Short mmCIF file of C-alpha atoms and ligand atoms in Angstrom, two decimals:
data_model
loop_
_atom_site.label_atom_id
_atom_site.label_comp_id
_atom_site.label_asym_id
_atom_site.label_seq_id
_atom_site.Cartn_x
_atom_site.Cartn_y
_atom_site.Cartn_z
CA MET B 17 0.00 0.00 0.00
CA ASN B 18 1.03 3.60 -0.50
CA LEU B 19 3.00 5.30 2.24
CA ARG B 20 2.79 9.03 2.92
CA PRO B 21 5.68 11.29 1.93
CA ARG B 22 7.98 11.87 4.90
CA LYS B 23 7.05 15.54 5.15
CA GLU B 24 3.45 14.54 5.92
CA GLN B 25 4.29 12.03 8.64
CA GLY B 26 4.12 14.59 11.42
CA THR B 27 0.37 14.16 11.87
CA LEU B 28 -2.13 11.32 11.96
CA GLU B 29 -4.03 11.30 8.66
CA TRP B 30 -7.48 10.38 10.00
CA GLU B 31 -9.49 10.50 13.20
CA PRO B 32 -9.95 7.52 15.53
CA ASP B 33 -13.14 6.05 16.93
CA VAL B 34 -13.71 6.33 20.67
CA TYR B 35 -14.27 2.92 22.29
CA GLY B 36 -14.67 4.08 25.87
CA ARG B 37 -13.54 6.44 28.61
CA SER B 38 -10.69 6.11 31.05
CA GLN B 39 -11.06 6.58 34.80
CA LEU B 40 -10.22 10.28 34.35
CA GLY B 41 -12.62 10.60 31.41
CA ASN B 42 -10.01 10.59 28.65
CA SER B 43 -11.00 9.07 25.31
CA LEU B 44 -9.98 5.49 24.66
CA GLU B 45 -9.19 5.70 20.95
CA VAL B 46 -8.94 3.09 18.21
CA TRP B 47 -7.86 3.62 14.63
CA PRO B 48 -10.00 0.99 12.87
CA SER B 49 -8.87 -1.15 9.98
CA GLY B 50 -10.07 -0.36 6.47
CA GLY B 51 -11.50 -3.86 5.97
CA PRO B 52 -12.39 -6.72 8.32
CA CYS B 53 -10.17 -6.57 11.40
CA ARG B 54 -7.80 -9.52 11.59
CA LEU B 55 -5.23 -8.04 13.93
CA LEU B 56 -5.35 -5.52 16.80
CA VAL B 57 -2.11 -3.83 17.86
CA PHE B 58 -2.10 -1.88 21.12
CA ALA B 59 0.50 0.11 23.03
CA ALA B 60 0.92 1.59 26.53
CA ILE B 61 -1.29 -0.59 28.69
CA HIS B 62 1.56 0.22 31.07
CA GLY B 63 1.62 4.01 31.23
CA GLU B 64 5.35 4.32 31.76
CA GLU B 65 6.10 2.53 28.48
CA GLY B 66 5.50 5.61 26.34
CA GLU B 67 8.06 4.49 23.77
CA THR B 68 5.50 1.91 22.63
CA THR B 69 2.99 4.69 21.85
CA THR B 70 5.59 6.78 20.04
CA ALA B 71 6.75 3.86 17.88
CA LEU B 72 3.24 2.71 16.98
CA SER B 73 2.10 6.30 16.25
CA LEU B 74 5.05 6.88 13.94
CA ALA B 75 4.27 3.62 12.13
CA LEU B 76 0.61 4.60 11.75
CA ARG B 77 1.66 8.01 10.44
CA HIS B 78 3.45 6.30 7.54
CA LEU B 79 0.09 5.08 6.20
CA ALA B 80 -1.87 7.07 3.62
CA ALA B 81 -5.05 5.13 4.43
CA PRO B 82 -6.20 2.83 7.23
CA SER B 83 -4.46 -0.51 7.44
CA PRO B 84 -6.53 -2.99 5.43
CA HIS B 85 -6.73 -5.51 8.26
CA CYS B 86 -5.19 -4.04 11.38
CA ALA B 87 -6.79 -1.87 14.09
CA VAL B 88 -4.53 0.27 16.27
CA VAL B 89 -4.81 1.50 19.87
CA LEU B 90 -2.01 3.94 20.64
CA ALA B 91 -2.64 4.09 24.40
CA ALA B 92 -4.68 1.45 26.22
CA ASN B 93 -3.93 3.32 29.47
CA PRO B 94 -4.04 7.04 28.58
CA ASP B 95 -4.27 8.21 32.21
CA GLY B 96 -1.11 6.30 33.11
CA LEU B 97 0.62 7.59 29.98
CA ILE B 98 -0.24 11.22 30.83
CA ARG B 99 0.87 10.79 34.43
CA GLY B 100 3.88 8.63 33.67
CA THR B 101 2.66 5.83 35.94
CA ARG B 102 2.63 2.12 35.18
CA GLY B 103 -0.90 1.75 36.52
CA ASN B 104 -4.03 3.70 35.72
CA ALA B 105 -5.27 6.72 37.72
CA ARG B 106 -6.38 4.39 40.53
CA GLY B 107 -2.99 2.71 40.75
CA VAL B 108 -4.16 -0.49 39.12
CA ASP B 109 -1.81 -2.48 36.89
CA LEU B 110 -4.27 -3.04 34.03
CA ASN B 111 -2.20 -5.98 32.80
CA ARG B 112 -3.14 -7.82 36.03
CA ASN B 113 -6.82 -6.77 35.98
CA PHE B 114 -8.21 -9.08 33.28
CA PRO B 115 -10.86 -11.63 34.31
CA THR B 116 -8.76 -14.80 34.16
CA LYS B 117 -8.97 -18.02 36.15
CA ASP B 118 -5.69 -17.14 37.86
CA TRP B 119 -6.58 -13.51 38.83
CA ARG B 120 -5.41 -12.77 42.36
CA PRO B 121 -6.18 -9.88 44.78
CA ASP B 122 -2.54 -9.71 46.00
CA PRO B 123 -0.52 -6.55 45.29
CA VAL B 124 1.41 -6.59 42.01
CA LEU B 125 5.12 -6.03 42.63
CA HIS B 126 7.21 -4.53 39.88
CA ARG B 127 10.66 -3.08 39.42
CA THR B 128 11.39 0.44 38.21
CA THR B 129 14.47 -0.71 36.24
CA LEU B 130 15.56 -4.18 35.16
CA GLY B 131 18.31 -4.20 37.81
CA ALA B 132 16.13 -2.98 40.69
CA PRO B 133 14.37 -5.24 43.20
CA ARG B 134 10.76 -6.11 42.43
CA ASN B 135 9.34 -4.13 45.34
CA VAL B 136 7.05 -1.38 44.02
CA ALA B 137 3.45 -2.35 44.70
CA LEU B 138 0.43 -1.73 42.48
CA SER B 139 -3.12 -3.04 42.77
CA PRO B 140 -4.58 -5.71 40.47
CA GLY B 141 -7.93 -3.91 40.97
CA GLU B 142 -10.74 -4.57 43.41
CA SER B 143 -11.99 -7.44 41.30
CA PRO B 144 -11.24 -8.96 37.88
CA GLY B 145 -12.14 -6.46 35.17
CA SER B 146 -12.81 -3.70 37.73
CA GLU B 147 -11.20 -0.95 35.65
CA PRO B 148 -12.94 0.95 32.82
CA GLU B 149 -9.87 0.65 30.58
CA THR B 150 -9.84 -3.15 31.00
CA ARG B 151 -13.56 -3.55 30.32
CA ALA B 152 -13.45 -1.24 27.29
CA LEU B 153 -10.55 -3.17 25.74
CA ILE B 154 -12.40 -6.47 26.23
CA GLU B 155 -15.55 -5.00 24.65
CA LEU B 156 -13.50 -3.63 21.74
CA ILE B 157 -12.07 -7.08 21.10
CA TRP B 158 -15.51 -8.65 21.23
CA GLU B 159 -16.69 -6.06 18.72
CA LEU B 160 -13.73 -6.25 16.32
CA LYS B 161 -13.19 -10.02 16.66
CA PRO B 162 -9.52 -9.98 15.57
CA GLU B 163 -7.78 -13.32 15.06
CA ALA B 164 -4.71 -12.09 16.90
CA VAL B 165 -3.52 -9.23 19.08
CA VAL B 166 -0.03 -7.77 19.31
CA ALA B 167 0.53 -6.10 22.71
CA LEU B 168 3.46 -3.68 22.80
CA HIS B 169 5.50 -3.45 26.01
CA ALA B 170 9.04 -2.57 27.12
CA PRO B 171 11.87 -3.17 28.00
CA LEU B 172 12.47 -6.95 27.98
CA GLY B 173 13.60 -7.10 24.35
CA CYS B 174 11.80 -10.24 23.19
CA ILE B 175 8.78 -11.59 21.33
CA ASP B 176 6.67 -13.55 23.80
CA ASP B 177 4.44 -16.03 21.98
CA PRO B 178 3.43 -19.20 23.84
CA ASN B 179 2.17 -20.65 20.54
CA GLU B 180 5.37 -19.88 18.57
CA SER B 181 3.01 -18.91 15.76
CA ASP B 182 3.91 -17.70 12.28
CA LEU B 183 3.23 -14.13 13.44
CA GLY B 184 5.51 -14.51 16.48
CA ARG B 185 8.27 -16.09 14.41
CA TRP B 186 7.96 -13.36 11.79
CA LEU B 187 8.24 -10.61 14.42
CA ALA B 188 11.26 -12.32 16.01
CA GLU B 189 12.95 -12.67 12.67
CA ARG B 190 12.23 -9.10 11.56
CA THR B 191 13.24 -7.51 14.90
CA GLY B 192 16.19 -9.81 15.61
CA MET B 193 14.81 -10.37 19.12
CA PRO B 194 14.43 -13.83 20.67
CA LEU B 195 11.12 -15.68 20.50
CA VAL B 196 10.22 -16.85 24.01
CA PRO B 197 7.25 -18.86 25.38
CA ASP B 198 6.83 -16.66 28.48
CA VAL B 199 8.45 -13.70 30.26
CA GLY B 200 9.87 -15.84 33.05
CA TYR B 201 7.63 -14.80 35.95
CA PRO B 202 3.93 -15.29 36.80
CA THR B 203 1.49 -12.76 35.35
CA PRO B 204 -1.95 -13.59 36.84
CA GLY B 205 -4.76 -11.56 35.34
CA SER B 206 -2.65 -10.49 32.37
CA PHE B 207 -4.06 -9.66 28.96
CA GLY B 208 -2.10 -12.56 27.46
CA THR B 209 -3.62 -15.06 29.88
CA TRP B 210 -7.10 -13.66 29.27
CA GLY B 211 -6.57 -13.93 25.52
CA ALA B 212 -5.40 -17.53 25.79
CA GLU B 213 -8.52 -18.40 27.80
CA GLN B 214 -10.68 -16.77 25.09
CA GLY B 215 -8.91 -18.64 22.29
CA LEU B 216 -7.41 -15.36 21.12
CA HIS B 217 -3.87 -15.47 19.82
CA VAL B 218 -1.76 -12.89 21.71
CA VAL B 219 1.82 -11.99 20.87
CA THR B 220 3.65 -9.70 23.32
CA TYR B 221 6.17 -7.50 21.54
CA GLU B 222 8.66 -6.24 24.14
CA LEU B 223 10.86 -3.38 22.96
CA GLY B 224 14.36 -3.59 24.42
CA LEU B 225 16.49 -1.31 26.55
CA THR B 226 17.32 1.06 23.72
CA THR B 227 17.33 4.75 23.01
CA PRO B 228 14.37 6.52 21.39
CA ASP B 229 16.49 6.77 18.22
CA ASP B 230 17.06 3.01 18.26
CA VAL B 231 13.33 2.36 18.63
CA VAL B 232 12.58 4.49 15.57
CA ARG B 233 15.36 2.91 13.52
CA ASP B 234 14.86 -0.72 14.56
CA HIS B 235 11.15 -1.09 15.30
CA VAL B 236 9.12 1.47 13.33
CA PRO B 237 9.91 -0.24 9.98
CA VAL B 238 8.77 -3.58 11.42
CA LEU B 239 5.55 -2.01 12.71
CA VAL B 240 4.90 -0.33 9.32
CA GLU B 241 5.34 -3.73 7.69
CA LEU B 242 3.04 -5.34 10.28
CA LEU B 243 0.30 -2.78 9.51
CA THR B 244 0.65 -3.05 5.74
CA ARG B 245 1.61 -6.64 4.97
CA SER B 246 -1.02 -8.98 3.64
CA LEU B 247 -2.17 -11.65 6.08
ZN1 ZN Z 309 4.55 -3.53 30.09
#
């Protein structure tokens, strides 16, 4: 498909649909696919992973028309993105708030850098699916019925695909990052676990510990290809 000239890539070419409201009332936005949705790509369910939003936005801005098959959510957690927090405005780690069989009420411990101890506590929510951002994303997926979802995160530097699917292998090959079956620690209530329980194919695309320049150079071309390649 045609890509926009570079001088036009400063702005998004078309307006998104609003699929819900965040806790603070911010729009939850989706850029729909041009045809039937086969793939949903979302960024920033963790609000402090803003590089995922920047990379996916820049990829989307390459397109002269909606992706034929791919819907895009630039920020699944806009309140966290605005405030620079991992969780949403209520301090909930949305990626532990999905209604899965293994959801737990225990605090979610995370680390602020890869070398730091895992000792910063967030909430998994009062109950599974308690957060408006979680419920809206589930309803969006029920509405769009994609075959697969790519969830962008940082900074583990891997493609996490328990199914080692063609899509996961393709992303690993194109990014040069390892394909792994899990991230190496339990993630109860995560989006990936919820997807697996729904029969939805979820690939977690973890950007690495790189500079913003590296993300643009190494990952935006892969994301452009993901949005434009035929499935
Ligand atoms: Zn993350």
